[in-house]
Coordinates of C-alpha atoms in Angstrom, one line a residue:
Chain A
M392 CA 10.0 27.2 79.9
G393 CA 6.2 27.7 78.1
A394 CA 7.3 30.8 76.5
T395 CA 10.0 29.5 75.4
L396 CA 8.7 26.5 74.0
K397 CA 5.9 28.7 72.3
S398 CA 8.0 31.1 71.1
W399 CA 10.2 27.9 69.2
L400 CA 6.9 26.7 67.9
F401 CA 5.4 29.5 66.8
T402 CA 8.6 31.3 65.4
T403 CA 8.8 32.7 61.8
D404 CA 12.7 33.8 62.4
H405 CA 14.9 31.6 59.4
K406 CA 17.6 30.5 62.1
R407 CA 15.4 28.9 64.4
V408 CA 13.0 27.6 61.7
G409 CA 16.2 25.6 60.7
I410 CA 17.0 24.4 63.4
L411 CA 13.2 22.9 64.1
Y412 CA 14.3 21.3 60.6
L413 CA 17.6 19.9 62.1
I414 CA 16.0 18.4 65.1
G415 CA 13.2 17.0 63.4
S416 CA 15.8 15.8 60.8
L417 CA 18.4 13.9 63.3
A418 CA 15.5 12.6 65.0
A419 CA 14.6 10.8 61.8
F420 CA 18.3 9.9 60.9
A421 CA 18.4 8.2 64.6
I422 CA 15.4 6.0 64.6
A423 CA 16.1 5.1 60.9
G424 CA 19.7 4.2 61.5
A425 CA 18.8 2.0 64.3
M426 CA 16.2 0.1 62.0
S427 CA 19.5 -0.2 59.6
I428 CA 21.1 -1.4 62.6
L429 CA 17.9 -4.1 63.5
M430 CA 18.3 -5.2 59.9
R431 CA 21.3 -5.6 59.8
I432 CA 21.5 -8.0 63.0
E433 CA 18.5 -9.6 61.6
L434 CA 20.5 -10.9 58.6
S435 CA 23.9 -11.7 60.5
A436 CA 22.6 -14.9 60.5
I437 CA 20.7 -17.8 58.3
G438 CA 17.4 -18.0 59.8
P439 CA 15.1 -15.9 62.2
T440 CA 17.2 -13.8 64.6
L441 CA 16.2 -10.9 66.1
T442 CA 12.1 -11.4 64.6
D443 CA 10.7 -14.8 63.0
N444 CA 8.0 -12.2 62.0
P445 CA 8.9 -11.5 58.4
Q446 CA 6.9 -8.3 58.2
Q447 CA 8.5 -7.1 61.1
Y448 CA 11.5 -6.5 59.1
N449 CA 9.5 -5.3 55.9
V450 CA 8.0 -2.0 58.3
W451 CA 12.4 -1.3 59.6
L452 CA 12.7 -1.5 55.4
Y453 CA 10.4 0.9 55.2
F454 CA 10.9 3.4 58.0
H455 CA 14.9 3.1 57.1
G456 CA 14.3 4.0 53.3
A457 CA 11.7 6.6 53.7
A458 CA 12.9 8.3 56.7
M459 CA 16.3 8.7 55.5
I460 CA 15.5 9.9 52.6
L461 CA 12.4 11.9 52.8
G462 CA 12.7 12.8 56.8
F463 CA 16.5 12.8 56.9
Q464 CA 18.1 14.4 54.2
I465 CA 15.8 16.4 52.0
P466 CA 15.0 18.0 55.3
A467 CA 18.4 18.5 56.4
L468 CA 19.6 19.9 53.0
T469 CA 17.2 21.7 51.8
G470 CA 15.5 22.3 55.3
F471 CA 17.6 23.4 58.1
L472 CA 21.2 24.2 55.7
A473 CA 19.0 26.3 53.5
N474 CA 16.7 28.5 56.3
Y475 CA 19.9 28.9 58.0
C476 CA 22.4 29.4 55.6
V477 CA 20.6 30.9 52.6
P478 CA 19.4 34.3 54.2
L479 CA 22.8 34.5 55.8
M480 CA 24.7 34.3 52.7
I481 CA 22.4 36.9 50.5
G482 CA 22.2 39.4 53.3
A483 CA 19.0 39.1 53.4
R484 CA 16.7 39.8 57.0
D485 CA 14.6 36.2 56.7
V486 CA 13.2 34.3 54.0
A487 CA 10.4 36.5 51.4
F488 CA 7.5 34.5 53.2
P489 CA 8.5 33.9 57.1
R490 CA 4.9 32.5 57.9
L491 CA 4.7 30.5 54.8
N492 CA 8.4 29.0 55.7
A493 CA 6.8 28.5 59.7
L494 CA 3.8 26.1 57.4
S495 CA 6.7 23.8 55.9
V496 CA 8.6 23.6 58.6
W497 CA 5.1 22.4 60.9
L498 CA 4.2 20.0 58.0
F499 CA 7.6 18.1 57.7
W500 CA 6.6 17.6 61.6
A501 CA 3.2 16.4 61.0
G502 CA 4.9 14.3 57.8
I503 CA 7.8 12.6 60.9
V504 CA 4.8 12.5 63.7
L505 CA 2.7 10.3 60.7
A506 CA 6.1 8.1 59.9
L507 CA 6.3 7.5 63.5
A508 CA 2.6 6.4 63.7
T509 CA 3.5 3.2 61.7
F510 CA 5.1 1.8 64.7
V511 CA 1.9 1.8 66.9
I512 CA -0.9 0.7 64.2
P513 CA -1.7 -2.8 63.7
D514 CA -1.3 -2.7 59.8
P515 CA 1.8 -0.8 59.3
P516 CA 2.9 -0.3 55.4
D517 CA 5.6 -2.5 54.5
V518 CA 6.0 -1.1 50.8
M519 CA 9.9 0.2 51.1
W520 CA 10.2 3.6 49.9
T521 CA 8.9 2.9 46.2
G522 CA 5.2 1.5 46.7
Y523 CA 5.0 -0.2 43.8
P524 CA 1.3 -1.8 42.8
P525 CA 0.1 -3.8 42.3
Y526 CA 2.3 -5.0 45.6
S527 CA 1.1 -2.0 47.2
T528 CA -2.6 -2.1 46.7
M529 CA -2.9 -5.3 46.9
T530 CA -1.3 -5.8 50.3
W531 CA -2.9 -5.5 54.0
G532 CA -0.5 -3.1 55.1
N533 CA -1.5 0.5 55.3
T534 CA -0.3 2.2 52.3
A535 CA -2.7 5.1 53.2
F536 CA 0.4 6.1 55.8
Y537 CA 3.0 6.0 53.5
S538 CA 0.8 8.3 50.7
F539 CA 0.3 10.8 53.1
T540 CA 3.4 11.2 54.8
V541 CA 4.6 11.7 51.3
L542 CA 1.9 14.0 50.4
L543 CA 2.4 16.1 53.7
L544 CA 6.9 15.8 52.9
G545 CA 6.0 16.8 49.7
F546 CA 3.8 20.5 50.0
S547 CA 6.6 21.2 52.7
S548 CA 9.5 21.1 49.7
I549 CA 6.8 22.6 47.8
L550 CA 6.3 25.9 49.8
G551 CA 9.5 25.7 50.2
G552 CA 10.7 25.7 47.2
V553 CA 8.0 28.7 46.4
N554 CA 9.9 30.5 49.5
F555 CA 13.8 30.4 48.6
L556 CA 13.4 31.0 45.0
T557 CA 11.4 34.3 45.5
T558 CA 14.2 35.0 48.3
V559 CA 17.0 34.1 46.0
A560 CA 15.6 36.3 43.0
Y561 CA 14.7 39.3 45.1
M562 CA 16.1 39.8 48.3
R563 CA 20.1 39.7 47.5
A564 CA 21.6 42.5 49.3
P565 CA 21.9 45.4 46.9
G566 CA 24.9 45.3 44.6
M567 CA 25.0 41.8 44.9
G568 CA 24.9 39.2 41.6
W569 CA 23.9 35.9 40.6
N570 CA 28.0 35.4 40.0
Q571 CA 28.3 36.4 43.3
L572 CA 26.5 34.0 45.3
N573 CA 27.9 31.5 47.2
V574 CA 28.3 28.0 46.1
F575 CA 25.7 26.7 48.5
V576 CA 23.2 29.4 47.3
W577 CA 23.0 28.2 43.7
S578 CA 22.9 24.1 44.8
I579 CA 20.0 25.3 46.8
V580 CA 18.3 27.4 44.0
V581 CA 19.1 24.2 41.2
A582 CA 17.8 22.0 44.2
F583 CA 14.4 23.6 44.7
V584 CA 13.9 24.3 40.4
I585 CA 14.1 20.5 40.5
Q586 CA 11.6 19.9 43.7
L587 CA 9.3 22.7 42.3
I588 CA 9.4 20.4 38.9
F589 CA 9.2 16.9 40.0
V590 CA 7.4 16.5 43.7
P591 CA 4.1 17.4 42.4
V592 CA 4.7 14.1 40.0
L593 CA 4.9 11.8 42.9
G594 CA 1.8 14.0 44.5
T595 CA 0.3 12.5 41.8
A596 CA 1.4 9.1 41.7
V597 CA 1.0 8.6 45.7
T598 CA -2.5 9.9 45.4
M599 CA -3.5 7.2 42.2
L600 CA -2.1 4.5 44.7
L601 CA -4.5 6.0 47.6
F602 CA -7.3 5.8 45.1
D603 CA -6.4 2.6 43.9
K604 CA -6.2 1.2 47.1
Y605 CA -9.1 2.5 49.0
L606 CA -11.4 4.2 46.5
G607 CA -11.6 1.4 44.0
T608 CA -10.1 3.7 40.7
T609 CA -7.8 1.0 38.8
F610 CA -5.1 3.5 37.2
F611 CA -2.8 0.8 38.2
Q612 CA -4.8 -2.5 37.7
P613 CA -4.3 -4.0 34.2
A614 CA -7.7 -6.4 34.8
N615 CA -9.6 -2.9 34.0
G616 CA -7.4 -0.7 31.9
G617 CA -4.7 0.3 34.2
D618 CA -1.0 -0.2 33.3
V619 CA 1.2 -1.2 36.7
L620 CA 4.1 0.6 34.8
I621 CA 2.7 4.0 35.0
Y622 CA 3.3 4.1 38.6
Q623 CA 6.9 2.8 38.3
N624 CA 7.3 6.0 36.1
L625 CA 6.3 8.4 37.7
F626 CA 7.4 7.5 40.5
W627 CA 11.3 7.4 39.6
F628 CA 10.5 10.4 37.1
Y629 CA 10.5 12.9 40.6
S630 CA 13.0 10.2 43.1
H631 CA 15.6 10.2 40.6
P632 CA 15.7 14.0 40.3
A633 CA 15.0 13.7 43.6
V634 CA 18.5 12.7 43.9
Y635 CA 20.1 15.7 42.8
V636 CA 18.2 17.4 45.6
I637 CA 20.2 16.1 48.2
L638 CA 23.2 15.5 45.7
L639 CA 23.6 19.4 44.5
P640 CA 23.1 20.7 48.0
F641 CA 25.2 18.2 49.6
L642 CA 27.5 19.5 47.2
G643 CA 27.0 23.0 48.0
I644 CA 27.5 22.9 51.3
T645 CA 30.8 20.5 51.2
Y646 CA 32.2 23.8 48.5
E647 CA 31.7 25.8 50.9
I648 CA 33.8 24.0 54.1
V649 CA 36.1 23.3 52.0
A650 CA 36.8 26.7 50.6
T651 CA 36.9 28.2 54.1
F652 CA 39.0 25.3 55.9
A653 CA 41.5 25.7 52.9
R654 CA 41.4 29.3 52.8
N655 CA 41.0 29.5 49.2
R656 CA 38.5 30.6 46.1
V657 CA 36.3 28.4 44.9
F658 CA 38.3 27.0 42.1
N659 CA 36.8 28.2 38.4
Y660 CA 33.3 29.4 40.3
K661 CA 31.5 29.8 36.5
M662 CA 32.3 25.7 35.6
V663 CA 30.9 25.0 38.9
I664 CA 27.9 26.4 38.5
Y665 CA 26.7 26.4 34.9
G666 CA 28.5 23.5 34.0
G667 CA 28.6 21.2 37.1
F668 CA 24.7 22.6 38.5
G669 CA 23.1 23.7 35.3
G670 CA 24.4 20.6 33.7
V671 CA 22.8 18.5 36.4
L672 CA 19.4 20.3 35.8
L673 CA 19.1 20.0 32.4
L674 CA 19.7 16.1 32.8
A675 CA 17.9 15.8 35.8
G676 CA 14.4 14.7 34.1
E677 CA 16.0 12.2 31.0
V678 CA 17.0 9.6 33.0
W679 CA 14.9 8.3 35.3
V680 CA 14.5 5.2 33.0
H681 CA 17.8 3.7 34.4
H682 CA 15.5 2.5 37.9
L683 CA 13.5 0.8 34.7
Y684 CA 15.8 -1.2 33.3
T685 CA 14.8 -4.5 33.8
A686 CA 10.9 -3.2 34.1
G687 CA 10.1 -4.0 30.0
L688 CA 9.7 -0.9 28.5
P689 CA 10.6 -0.7 24.8
D690 CA 14.2 -0.8 23.9
W691 CA 14.9 2.8 22.3
L692 CA 13.7 4.2 25.8
R693 CA 16.3 2.3 27.7
V694 CA 18.9 2.7 25.7
G695 CA 18.2 6.8 24.9
Q696 CA 18.5 7.1 28.7
M697 CA 21.4 4.7 29.1
V698 CA 23.2 7.9 27.2
S699 CA 21.7 10.5 28.8
T700 CA 22.6 8.5 32.2
L701 CA 25.9 7.7 31.0
L702 CA 26.6 11.8 30.3
I703 CA 25.6 12.8 34.1
S704 CA 28.9 12.1 34.2
V705 CA 29.7 14.9 32.9
P706 CA 28.6 17.9 35.1
V707 CA 29.0 15.8 38.0
G708 CA 33.0 15.4 36.9
L709 CA 33.1 18.5 36.6
L710 CA 31.7 19.6 40.4
M711 CA 34.5 16.9 41.6
I712 CA 37.1 18.6 39.5
G713 CA 36.3 22.5 41.2
L714 CA 35.8 20.8 44.4
V715 CA 39.8 19.2 44.3
G716 CA 40.9 22.3 42.6
T717 CA 39.6 24.9 45.4
L718 CA 42.5 22.6 47.4
Y719 CA 45.4 23.7 44.8
R720 CA 47.6 25.9 46.7
G721 CA 45.1 26.4 49.4
A722 CA 46.3 26.5 52.9
I723 CA 44.1 23.7 54.6
E724 CA 43.5 23.1 58.2
Y725 CA 42.2 19.8 59.2
R726 CA 39.3 20.9 61.3
T727 CA 36.1 18.8 62.4
P728 CA 34.2 19.8 59.8
M729 CA 37.1 19.5 56.8
L730 CA 37.6 15.7 58.2
Y731 CA 34.3 15.4 57.3
A732 CA 33.7 17.2 54.1
L733 CA 37.4 15.6 52.9
G734 CA 35.8 12.2 53.1
V735 CA 32.6 13.6 51.2
V736 CA 35.2 14.1 48.5
F737 CA 36.5 9.7 48.7
F738 CA 33.3 8.4 49.6
F739 CA 31.3 10.4 46.6
L740 CA 34.4 9.4 43.9
I741 CA 33.4 5.5 44.7
G742 CA 29.6 6.4 44.6
G743 CA 29.9 7.9 41.1
L744 CA 32.4 6.0 39.4
T745 CA 30.2 2.8 41.3
G746 CA 27.1 4.3 39.1
I747 CA 29.2 4.3 35.7
P748 CA 28.3 0.6 36.0
N749 CA 24.4 0.5 36.3
A750 CA 24.3 3.1 33.7
I751 CA 24.6 0.9 31.2
A752 CA 21.5 -1.0 30.3
S753 CA 23.2 -4.4 29.6
L754 CA 25.8 -4.3 32.7
D755 CA 22.3 -3.3 34.8
L756 CA 20.2 -6.7 34.1
H757 CA 22.8 -8.4 36.2
L758 CA 23.2 -5.5 38.3
Q759 CA 19.9 -4.3 39.1
D760 CA 18.1 -5.5 42.2
T761 CA 21.6 -6.9 43.6
Y762 CA 23.6 -5.2 46.5
F763 CA 25.7 -3.7 44.3
I764 CA 23.2 -1.1 43.9
P765 CA 22.4 -0.4 47.5
G766 CA 26.1 -0.7 47.8
H767 CA 26.4 2.3 44.6
F768 CA 23.6 4.4 46.4
H769 CA 24.5 4.2 50.1
Y770 CA 28.1 5.7 49.0
V771 CA 26.6 8.5 47.5
M772 CA 23.6 9.1 49.9
A773 CA 24.1 7.4 53.0
V774 CA 28.3 8.1 53.2
A775 CA 29.2 11.0 51.6
G776 CA 25.7 12.9 52.0
T777 CA 25.8 12.2 55.7
F778 CA 29.1 13.2 56.1
A779 CA 28.1 16.3 54.4
I780 CA 25.1 16.7 56.8
F781 CA 27.5 16.4 59.9
G782 CA 30.2 18.1 58.3
A783 CA 27.8 21.2 57.7
V784 CA 26.3 20.7 61.8
Y785 CA 29.8 21.2 62.9
Y786 CA 31.1 24.1 60.7
L787 CA 27.3 25.7 62.0
F788 CA 27.7 25.1 65.5
P789 CA 29.6 27.2 67.0
K790 CA 27.0 29.8 64.9
M791 CA 24.1 28.3 66.1
T792 CA 25.1 28.1 70.0
G793 CA 27.5 31.0 70.1
R794 CA 30.1 28.3 71.8
M795 CA 33.4 26.8 69.9
Chain B
M1498 CA 37.2 -14.5 37.2
P1499 CA 39.5 -14.2 34.4
E1500 CA 42.9 -13.4 34.9
L1501 CA 44.1 -10.0 34.4
R1502 CA 46.7 -10.7 31.0
T1503 CA 43.5 -11.4 29.7
V1504 CA 41.4 -8.3 31.0
L1505 CA 43.9 -6.2 29.7
A1506 CA 43.9 -8.2 26.5
A1507 CA 40.2 -7.3 26.0
A1508 CA 40.2 -3.8 26.9
L1509 CA 43.2 -3.3 24.4
T1510 CA 41.5 -5.3 21.7
G1511 CA 38.4 -3.2 22.4
L1512 CA 39.9 0.4 22.6
L1513 CA 42.4 -0.7 19.7
V1514 CA 40.6 -2.7 17.5
P1515 CA 36.8 -2.9 17.5
G1516 CA 36.3 -4.9 15.1
A1517 CA 38.7 -7.6 16.2
A1518 CA 36.6 -8.6 18.9
M1519 CA 33.9 -9.5 16.5
A1520 CA 36.0 -11.5 14.1
G1521 CA 36.5 -15.2 16.0
A1522 CA 32.6 -14.9 17.4
E1523 CA 30.5 -17.7 17.1
P1524 CA 27.4 -17.6 14.9
I1525 CA 25.4 -17.1 18.7
A1526 CA 26.3 -14.2 20.9
D1527 CA 26.4 -15.3 24.4
P1528 CA 25.4 -12.2 26.4
A1529 CA 26.5 -13.6 29.8
A1530 CA 29.7 -14.1 28.0
G1531 CA 29.9 -10.5 26.8
W1532 CA 28.4 -9.4 30.4
D1533 CA 31.4 -10.5 32.3
R1534 CA 33.9 -9.5 29.3
L1535 CA 32.2 -5.7 29.8
W1536 CA 33.1 -5.6 33.2
D1537 CA 35.9 -6.5 33.2
E1538 CA 36.6 -3.3 30.9
M1539 CA 34.3 -1.6 33.3
L1540 CA 36.4 -2.5 35.8
V1541 CA 39.9 -1.2 34.7
D1542 CA 38.1 2.0 33.1
I1543 CA 36.2 3.4 37.0
T1544 CA 39.3 2.2 38.4
V1545 CA 41.8 4.3 36.4
I1546 CA 39.6 7.2 37.0
G1547 CA 39.4 6.4 40.7
V1548 CA 42.4 6.2 41.1
A1549 CA 43.8 9.1 39.4
F1550 CA 41.1 11.4 40.9
A1551 CA 42.0 10.3 43.9
A1552 CA 45.9 10.5 43.8
V1553 CA 45.7 14.0 42.8
A1554 CA 43.3 14.7 45.5
A1555 CA 45.7 12.8 48.1
W1556 CA 48.4 15.2 46.6
F1557 CA 46.8 19.0 47.1
M1558 CA 45.6 17.6 50.6
W1559 CA 49.4 16.8 51.7
R1560 CA 51.2 19.5 49.6
Y1561 CA 49.0 22.3 50.6
R1562 CA 48.3 21.6 54.3
R1563 CA 48.9 25.1 55.9
R1564 CA 52.5 25.3 56.8
D1565 CA 54.1 29.1 56.9
R1566 CA 51.1 30.8 55.1
A1567 CA 47.8 31.3 56.4
E1568 CA 45.7 31.8 53.4
G1569 CA 45.3 30.6 50.2
D1570 CA 46.9 31.2 47.1
P1571 CA 44.9 30.6 44.2
P1572 CA 45.4 30.6 40.7
R1573 CA 43.9 33.4 38.5
L1574 CA 42.3 31.5 35.8
S1575 CA 42.4 33.8 32.3
A1576 CA 38.8 33.2 30.4
A1577 CA 40.7 30.7 28.0
A1578 CA 41.6 28.8 31.5
A1579 CA 38.6 28.9 32.7
V1580 CA 36.9 27.4 29.9
G1581 CA 39.2 25.3 29.1
W1582 CA 38.8 24.0 32.6
A1583 CA 35.3 23.3 31.9
V1584 CA 35.3 22.2 27.9
I1585 CA 38.5 20.1 28.1
P1586 CA 37.1 17.7 30.5
A1587 CA 33.7 18.0 29.4
F1588 CA 34.6 16.3 26.6
A1589 CA 37.0 13.8 27.9
F1590 CA 34.3 12.6 30.3
M1591 CA 31.3 12.7 27.3
A1592 CA 34.5 10.6 25.0
D1593 CA 34.4 7.8 28.1
D1594 CA 30.7 8.1 28.2
F1595 CA 30.4 7.3 24.5
F1596 CA 33.0 4.6 24.2
L1597 CA 30.8 2.8 27.1
A1598 CA 27.0 4.2 25.7
A1599 CA 28.3 2.2 22.7
K1600 CA 29.3 -1.2 24.1
G1601 CA 26.8 -1.0 26.5
W1602 CA 24.6 -0.8 23.4
E1603 CA 26.6 -3.6 21.2
L1604 CA 26.3 -6.1 24.5
W1605 CA 22.6 -4.6 24.6
K1606 CA 21.6 -6.1 21.0
D1607 CA 22.9 -9.4 22.1
Y1608 CA 20.5 -9.2 25.6
R1609 CA 17.4 -8.2 23.6
T1610 CA 18.0 -10.3 19.9
V1611 CA 16.9 -13.9 20.3
P1612 CA 18.3 -16.2 17.9
E1613 CA 16.6 -18.1 15.7
G1614 CA 15.5 -21.8 17.2
A1615 CA 15.0 -20.8 20.0
L1616 CA 13.1 -22.2 22.8
E1617 CA 10.1 -20.9 24.0
V1618 CA 8.9 -21.3 27.2
R1619 CA 5.7 -19.5 28.5
L1620 CA 6.5 -18.0 32.0
E1621 CA 3.7 -17.3 34.8
S1622 CA 4.7 -16.1 38.1
A1623 CA 2.4 -15.7 40.7
M1624 CA 2.7 -15.1 44.4
W1625 CA 5.0 -17.1 44.9
S1626 CA 6.4 -19.7 42.1
W1627 CA 7.2 -19.7 39.1
N1628 CA 5.2 -21.8 36.0
Y1629 CA 6.4 -22.6 33.1
T1630 CA 4.6 -23.9 29.9
Y1631 CA 6.6 -25.6 27.7
P1632 CA 5.3 -25.5 23.4
N1633 CA 4.0 -28.9 23.6
G1634 CA 1.9 -28.1 27.1
A1635 CA 4.4 -30.0 29.4
V1636 CA 3.9 -27.6 32.5
T1637 CA 6.8 -27.5 35.6
V1638 CA 7.0 -25.1 38.7
N1639 CA 10.1 -23.8 39.7
E1640 CA 12.2 -26.1 38.0
L1641 CA 13.0 -24.6 34.2
R1642 CA 14.6 -27.5 32.2
V1643 CA 16.1 -27.0 29.2
P1644 CA 18.5 -28.5 27.2
A1645 CA 22.3 -27.8 26.6
G1646 CA 23.4 -26.2 22.9
R1647 CA 20.2 -24.0 22.6
P1648 CA 19.2 -20.6 23.1
V1649 CA 15.9 -20.2 25.6
L1650 CA 13.5 -17.5 25.1
L1651 CA 11.1 -17.2 28.3
R1652 CA 7.8 -14.9 27.2
M1653 CA 6.4 -14.0 30.7
T1654 CA 3.6 -12.6 32.3
S1655 CA 2.3 -12.3 36.1
R1656 CA -0.7 -13.7 37.8
D1657 CA -0.6 -11.0 40.5
V1658 CA 1.9 -8.7 41.6
V1659 CA 5.7 -7.3 39.4
H1660 CA 8.4 -10.2 40.3
S1661 CA 11.8 -10.6 38.6
H1662 CA 12.9 -13.5 36.9
F1663 CA 16.9 -13.3 37.8
I1664 CA 18.8 -16.4 36.6
P1665 CA 22.2 -14.8 38.2
D1666 CA 24.7 -17.2 36.3
F1667 CA 23.6 -16.0 32.7
R1668 CA 23.5 -12.5 34.1
V1669 CA 19.9 -11.9 33.2
K1670 CA 16.6 -10.7 34.8
E1671 CA 13.5 -9.0 34.0
D1672 CA 10.6 -8.0 35.3
S1673 CA 7.6 -9.9 34.6
M1674 CA 3.9 -7.8 35.4
P1675 CA 0.4 -8.4 34.9
G1676 CA -1.0 -6.7 31.7
R1677 CA 2.2 -6.9 29.9
I1678 CA 4.1 -9.4 28.2
T1679 CA 8.1 -9.2 28.8
Y1680 CA 10.7 -11.6 27.6
L1681 CA 14.0 -12.7 28.1
W1682 CA 16.6 -15.0 26.6
F1683 CA 19.6 -16.9 27.7
Y1684 CA 22.0 -20.2 26.4
P1685 CA 23.0 -22.2 28.3
K1686 CA 26.1 -24.5 27.0
E1687 CA 26.7 -27.0 29.5
P1688 CA 24.1 -29.6 31.2
G1689 CA 24.2 -28.6 34.9
E1690 CA 21.6 -26.4 37.8
H1691 CA 21.5 -22.9 38.2
V1692 CA 19.6 -20.7 40.5
V1693 CA 16.4 -18.8 40.0
T1694 CA 15.6 -16.1 42.1
C1695 CA 13.0 -13.3 42.2
A1696 CA 14.3 -9.5 42.6
E1697 CA 11.2 -8.1 42.9
Y1698 CA 10.0 -8.0 46.1
C1699 CA 6.3 -9.8 46.2
G1700 CA 5.4 -10.4 49.6
L1701 CA 5.8 -12.6 52.6
L1702 CA 7.2 -15.7 50.9
H1703 CA 9.4 -13.5 48.6
S1704 CA 12.8 -14.6 49.5
R1705 CA 11.2 -18.3 49.8
M1706 CA 10.6 -17.8 45.7
A1707 CA 13.6 -19.4 44.2
G1708 CA 13.8 -22.4 41.4
K1709 CA 16.5 -23.9 39.6
V1710 CA 17.7 -23.9 36.0
I1711 CA 18.3 -27.5 34.8
V1712 CA 20.2 -27.7 31.6
M1713 CA 20.3 -31.3 30.4
A1714 CA 21.5 -33.4 28.1
P1715 CA 20.3 -33.0 24.6
D1716 CA 18.9 -36.6 24.3
A1717 CA 17.7 -36.9 28.5
F1718 CA 15.9 -33.2 27.8
E1719 CA 14.5 -35.0 24.4
A1720 CA 13.2 -37.8 26.6
W1721 CA 11.7 -35.9 29.7
Y1722 CA 10.1 -33.2 27.1
R1723 CA 7.9 -36.3 25.6
A1724 CA 7.0 -37.8 28.4
A1725 CA 6.4 -34.6 30.5
G1726 CA 4.2 -33.7 27.3
R1727 CA 2.3 -36.9 27.3
K1728 CA 1.9 -36.3 31.0
A1729 CA -0.1 -33.1 30.1
A1730 CA -1.4 -33.9 27.2
A1731 CA -3.2 -37.3 29.8
E1732 CA -4.1 -34.6 32.4
A1733 CA -5.7 -32.2 30.0
A1734 CA -7.8 -35.1 28.1
A1735 CA -9.0 -36.6 31.8
G1736 CA -10.1 -33.1 33.2
G1737 CA -11.7 -32.6 30.0
E1738 CA -13.6 -35.7 30.8
E1739 CA -14.5 -34.7 33.9
A1740 CA -15.4 -31.1 32.7

């Protein structure tokens, strides 16, 4: 037993590392999901329902948001699925740097432990998953926990990015060209390119936050020459691309499942890869201002990014055409993973289309910060994304366990 | 909520004769009315796309379920067909995007161009109150009294953290934050009361950070405004003597 446990904890095998990611991310999903149930019960009636301490609610909200995105979606997709599938799909024996891989899963677990520690400390963070100053530098909530959790998971992602880009670039089976890669492998490549470009920006932002709150710097304090908007810009400069870090792999694995159970070839592969994934990669860094339409930025910036945000519908539309086109003249068998994957198609359709009103800067002046926004992104992330991950778990379960 | 006929008429007018919508427009374009109009058109747009897409997907799911064949029989796309399947949808989506962007920009200009003669009120938000200061020095807290029929401009900043002044009925919000001055304007037409709420988390009493826009008949407003101004002046004078 002890030996087994040791062999798992100190493993450098990509499949085992993947499963460690899966366990951690499902744990984060369970706890963060419980938080959302607590919040819904609390909101079910006017006045105090479960707690009369408003700070308690904020802690639930903080944990739900931070853990679902940083602890569940990103690690399940770029940790578990990438580790488990990519080497197998490109015919490599393992990833390029197996020990670095083990380090990334350890950092991920450390991040999860640190996030869970917020339940036992007396001053848990209450900064949502965004941590906007000056609130986050003034609150008695422990913003340091937020910063360090983000930094640990961020380092984990950067190491994963280096590892997987090297693996796919240098360890493909002999004769396997870039145009023969699985759609999922491509989605991981693009997701990690995005991570490598943008994670350092988030790391910078939360480090500045940490310095502001605990070391007396004034990056975000206007009284001493700082600017509160710098943080919001830096934060969303990462966190919008982070949406694509989740979106692309979940569509990638959905493509695999749909192609498998429709017994069909992916429709117009190059359109999906170069038009869809390439287009998203091209636009990922030019749309962050749509989170800040009401934040008082200059008009030219808001209107310019309204256009780039609307243009995201081009690659995403191509990805949807590829997905539905893969059903065309197929022989569809409705097994459990396929049911999840088809759920992704419809929920992502709703999620994507409800994004269009938000993209229009003038409509967003009313929609911003209302329930329409959580509605939109929960269709994309919480429903479509989670369906894709669950579908993938069912899809890979026989491979992982040897049981049908 | 306008009736479907109105919605379609607005959508069609917008599609066919972009200029026509402007023809009978009043001198001051009300962003709130423009918002409702664009929202209705938007719903038509995304519903049509969504239903068409979902119908095709559902049809494929039914038509190509596994029956006699165990393998799919995918079409072999020629190079031209493959490029066509990428480029034609891409241009269709782009056309819709640019169409919507143009509409959005038109409305944006209404939102951000403050009409001449607007009543300018300064707002300092704080944990947890909205503090309004009028041109004549009158001060109110959580209660923005304005005359009907005159645009109102708010110049906003914040004493502590980021707040967001949201007036749902006027379809407008804008953040206020320390160290920066932001603005929004709206056009109250009829006397009445409208909710103001904070739309950016700002601490434990964020949910209680609510106020009212009270739109008054112009005469009533004028009387209140003079009295409030005199009171503010008297208080300032008294404060000055004490100091």
